[in-house]
Coordinates of C-alpha atoms in Angstrom, one line a residue:
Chain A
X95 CA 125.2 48.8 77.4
X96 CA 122.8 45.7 78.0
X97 CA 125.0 43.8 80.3
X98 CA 123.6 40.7 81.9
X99 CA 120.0 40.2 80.5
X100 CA 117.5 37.6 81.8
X101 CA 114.1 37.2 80.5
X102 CA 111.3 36.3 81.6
X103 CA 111.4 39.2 84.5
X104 CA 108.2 37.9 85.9
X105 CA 106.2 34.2 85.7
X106 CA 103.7 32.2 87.6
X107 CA 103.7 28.4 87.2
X108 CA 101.9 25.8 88.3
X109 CA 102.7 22.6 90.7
X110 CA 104.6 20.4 87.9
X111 CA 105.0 22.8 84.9
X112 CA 107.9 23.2 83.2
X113 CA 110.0 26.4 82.2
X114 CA 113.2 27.7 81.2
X115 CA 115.0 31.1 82.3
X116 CA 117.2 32.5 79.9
X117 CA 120.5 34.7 80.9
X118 CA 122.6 36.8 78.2
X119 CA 125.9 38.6 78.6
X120 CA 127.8 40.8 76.2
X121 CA 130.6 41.6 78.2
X122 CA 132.3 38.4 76.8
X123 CA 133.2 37.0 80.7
X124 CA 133.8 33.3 81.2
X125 CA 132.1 32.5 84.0
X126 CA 128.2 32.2 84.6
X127 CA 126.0 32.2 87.8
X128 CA 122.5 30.8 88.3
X129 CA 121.4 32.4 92.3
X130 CA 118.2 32.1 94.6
X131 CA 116.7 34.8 96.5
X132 CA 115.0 34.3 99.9
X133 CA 113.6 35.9 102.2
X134 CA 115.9 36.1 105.2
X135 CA 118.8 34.4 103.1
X136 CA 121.9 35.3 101.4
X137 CA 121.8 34.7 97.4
X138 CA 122.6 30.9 97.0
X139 CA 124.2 29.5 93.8
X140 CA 122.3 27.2 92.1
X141 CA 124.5 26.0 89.5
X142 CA 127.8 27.5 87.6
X143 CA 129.4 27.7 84.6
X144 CA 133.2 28.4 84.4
X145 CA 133.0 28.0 80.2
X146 CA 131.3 27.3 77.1
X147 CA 130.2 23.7 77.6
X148 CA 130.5 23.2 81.0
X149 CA 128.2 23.6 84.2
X150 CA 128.7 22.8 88.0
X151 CA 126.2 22.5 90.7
X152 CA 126.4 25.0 93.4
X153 CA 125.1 25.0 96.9
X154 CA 121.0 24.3 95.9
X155 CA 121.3 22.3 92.4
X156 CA 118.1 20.0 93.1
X157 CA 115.2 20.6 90.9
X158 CA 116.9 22.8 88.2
X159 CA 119.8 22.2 85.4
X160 CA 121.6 24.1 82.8
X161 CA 123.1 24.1 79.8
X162 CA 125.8 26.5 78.2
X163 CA 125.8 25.9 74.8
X164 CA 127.4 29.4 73.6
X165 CA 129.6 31.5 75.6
X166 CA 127.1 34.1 76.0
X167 CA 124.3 32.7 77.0
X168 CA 123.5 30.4 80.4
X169 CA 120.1 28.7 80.8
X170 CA 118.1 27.9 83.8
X171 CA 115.9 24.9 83.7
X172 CA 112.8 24.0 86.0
X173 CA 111.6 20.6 84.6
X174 CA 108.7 20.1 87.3
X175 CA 108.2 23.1 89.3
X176 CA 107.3 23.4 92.9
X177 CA 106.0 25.3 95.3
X178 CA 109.4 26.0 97.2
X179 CA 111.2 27.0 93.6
X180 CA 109.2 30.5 94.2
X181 CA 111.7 32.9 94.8
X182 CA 113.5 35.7 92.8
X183 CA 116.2 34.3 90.7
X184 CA 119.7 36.1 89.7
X185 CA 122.0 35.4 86.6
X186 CA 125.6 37.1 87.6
X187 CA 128.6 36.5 85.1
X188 CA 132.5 37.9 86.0
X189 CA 135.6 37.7 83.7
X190 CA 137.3 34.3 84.2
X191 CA 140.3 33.7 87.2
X192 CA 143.5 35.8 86.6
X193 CA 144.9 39.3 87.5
X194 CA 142.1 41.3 85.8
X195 CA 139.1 39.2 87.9
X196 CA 138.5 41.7 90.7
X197 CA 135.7 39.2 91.9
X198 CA 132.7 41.6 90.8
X199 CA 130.2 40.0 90.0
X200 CA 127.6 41.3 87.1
X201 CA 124.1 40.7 87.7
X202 CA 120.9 41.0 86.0
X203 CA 117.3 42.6 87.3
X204 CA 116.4 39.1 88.3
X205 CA 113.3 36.9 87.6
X206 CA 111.0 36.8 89.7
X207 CA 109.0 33.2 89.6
X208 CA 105.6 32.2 91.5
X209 CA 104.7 27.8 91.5
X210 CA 101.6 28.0 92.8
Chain B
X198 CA 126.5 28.6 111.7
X199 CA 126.5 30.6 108.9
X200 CA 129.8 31.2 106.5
X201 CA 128.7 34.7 106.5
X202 CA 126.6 36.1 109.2
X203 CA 125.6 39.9 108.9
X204 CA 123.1 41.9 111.4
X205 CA 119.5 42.1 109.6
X206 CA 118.1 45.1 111.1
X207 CA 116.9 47.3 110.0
X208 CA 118.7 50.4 110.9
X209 CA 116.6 53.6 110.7
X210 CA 118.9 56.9 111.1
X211 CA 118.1 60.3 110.2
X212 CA 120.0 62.1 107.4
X213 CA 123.6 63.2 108.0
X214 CA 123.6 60.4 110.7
X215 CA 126.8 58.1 110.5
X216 CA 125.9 54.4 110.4
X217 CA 127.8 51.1 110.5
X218 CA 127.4 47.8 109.3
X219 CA 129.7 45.0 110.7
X220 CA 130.2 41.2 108.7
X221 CA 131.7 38.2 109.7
X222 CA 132.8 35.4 108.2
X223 CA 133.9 31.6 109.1
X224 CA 136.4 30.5 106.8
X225 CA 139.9 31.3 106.7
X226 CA 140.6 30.8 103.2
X227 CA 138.7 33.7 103.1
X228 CA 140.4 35.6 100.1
X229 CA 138.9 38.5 98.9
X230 CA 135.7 40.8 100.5
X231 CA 133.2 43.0 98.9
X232 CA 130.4 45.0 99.8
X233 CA 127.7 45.3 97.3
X234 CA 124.1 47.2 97.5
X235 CA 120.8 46.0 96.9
X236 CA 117.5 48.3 96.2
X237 CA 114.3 47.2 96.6
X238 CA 113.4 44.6 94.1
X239 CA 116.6 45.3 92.6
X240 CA 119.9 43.5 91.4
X241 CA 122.8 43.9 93.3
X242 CA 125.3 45.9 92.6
X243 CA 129.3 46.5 94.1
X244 CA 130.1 49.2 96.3
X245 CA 132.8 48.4 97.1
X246 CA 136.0 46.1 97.4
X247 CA 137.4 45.7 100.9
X248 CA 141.2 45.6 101.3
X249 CA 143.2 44.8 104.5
X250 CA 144.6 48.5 104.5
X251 CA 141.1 49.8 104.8
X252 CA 139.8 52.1 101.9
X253 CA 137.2 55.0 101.6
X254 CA 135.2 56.0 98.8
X255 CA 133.8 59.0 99.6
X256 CA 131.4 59.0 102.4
X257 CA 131.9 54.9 102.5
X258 CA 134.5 53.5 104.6
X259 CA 135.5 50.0 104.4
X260 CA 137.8 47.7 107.2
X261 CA 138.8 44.0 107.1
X262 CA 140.1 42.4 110.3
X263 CA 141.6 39.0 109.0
X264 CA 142.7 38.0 112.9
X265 CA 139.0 39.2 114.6
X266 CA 137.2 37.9 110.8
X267 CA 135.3 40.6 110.3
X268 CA 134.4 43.5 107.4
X269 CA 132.8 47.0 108.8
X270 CA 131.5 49.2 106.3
X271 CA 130.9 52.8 107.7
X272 CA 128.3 55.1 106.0
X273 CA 129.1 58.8 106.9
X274 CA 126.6 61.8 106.5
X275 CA 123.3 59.1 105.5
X276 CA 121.6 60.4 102.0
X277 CA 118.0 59.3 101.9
X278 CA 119.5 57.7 98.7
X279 CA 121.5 55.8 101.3
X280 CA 118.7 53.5 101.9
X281 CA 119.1 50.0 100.8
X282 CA 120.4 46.7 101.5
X283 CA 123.8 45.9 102.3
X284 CA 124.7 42.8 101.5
X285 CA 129.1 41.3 102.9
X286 CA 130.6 39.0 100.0
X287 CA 133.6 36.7 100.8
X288 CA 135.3 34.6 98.0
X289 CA 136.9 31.6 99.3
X290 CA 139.4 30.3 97.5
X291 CA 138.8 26.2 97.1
X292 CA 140.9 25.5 93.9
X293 CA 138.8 27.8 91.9
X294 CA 136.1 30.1 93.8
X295 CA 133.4 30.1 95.8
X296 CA 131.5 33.4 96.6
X297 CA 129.6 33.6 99.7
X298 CA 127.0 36.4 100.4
X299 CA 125.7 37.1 103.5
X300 CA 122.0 38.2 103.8
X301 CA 122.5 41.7 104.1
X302 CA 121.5 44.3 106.5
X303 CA 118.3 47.2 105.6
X304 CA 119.0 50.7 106.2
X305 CA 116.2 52.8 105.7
X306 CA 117.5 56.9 106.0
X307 CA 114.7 59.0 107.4
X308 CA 114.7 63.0 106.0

């Protein structure tokens, strides 16, 4: 069972490059999480997705977007890259609000990303 | 002040040492609490949901205090496997959800 999926696992960049992080479920759940590791600092959410076609900016939106053009899938966009975008970066997706969303989140290995 | 404030530590305890974590959190629409586990370089992963009644799974106890605002989660008899980070999840409920994770707390079991 693949789960959440997120490729690349690892990338370096430099100062003002551009790259995209892709995240895959099969576990057919509604909602989609971009999050930031730090360091010292809980996971922060970067952006959301609650359904096919729309996105929401979470706590630490600056610098990145998103698009969720099918269900499954929920891309992470760096359009100029900086230094203080280094950091390991989570997809999570859970089943959509109701009596069957225990909260549990579903994440993937992460992504771990160097701007040099 | 942080929404979720965990100790960092880390804890070092031997094996078959009992060991416990405390969170807290700030807001009272505070809904629902987790504890999830973190390896090294790793994903995180639930451990466990934590429920007003308290609830054990296996050697992992779990207690919310909604009046104090605080989640415990004991670890009884530490496996070397034990070692990890633990990180406290609240979900506040704000019309839809909003998941806040503390930044966990290292254990590190010693044989």
């Amino acid at each position: 069972n693949a789960g959440v999926t997120q490729t690349p696992k690892f990338r370096v960049l430099k100062t003002g490059q551009s790259m995209t992080l892709l995240c895959a479920q099969d576990m057919n759940h509604e909602y989609m999480y971009w999050y930031r590791q730090d360091p010292g600092m809980g996971l922060r959410l970067i952006h959301y997705s609650v359904g096919e076609g729309t996105t929401a900016k979470g706590e630490v939106p600056d610098g990145y977007n998103v698009s969720r053009l099918k269900k499954q899938n929920f891309l992470l966009g760096l359009e100029s890259a900086a230094p203080s975008q280094t950091s390991v970066y989570f997809c999570a997706s859970s089943p959509g609000q109701g009596v069957t969303n225990t909260g549990e989140l579903f994440f993937g290995e992460g992504s771990r990303l160097t701007v040099l | 002040r942080k929404e979720v404030e965990q100790d960092p530590g880390p804890f070092n305890v031997p094996e078959g040492a009992t060991v416990a974590f405390n969170c807290t959190y700030s807001n009272s629409a505070s809904q629902s609490f987790f504890w999830y586990r973190q390896d090294c370089r790793k994903e995180p992963k639930l451990l466990m949901s934590v429920y007003s009644s308290g609830n054990e799974d296996g050697r992992f106890t779990a207690q919310l205090n909604r009046a104090s605002q605080y989640i415990s989660l004991l670890i009884r008899d530490s496996k070397l496997s034990d070692s990890a980070t633990y990180l406290c999840v609240v979900n506040i409920r704000t019309g839809g959800f909003k998941t806040i994770f503390g930044a966990g707390t290292r254990l590190f079991v010693k044989a």
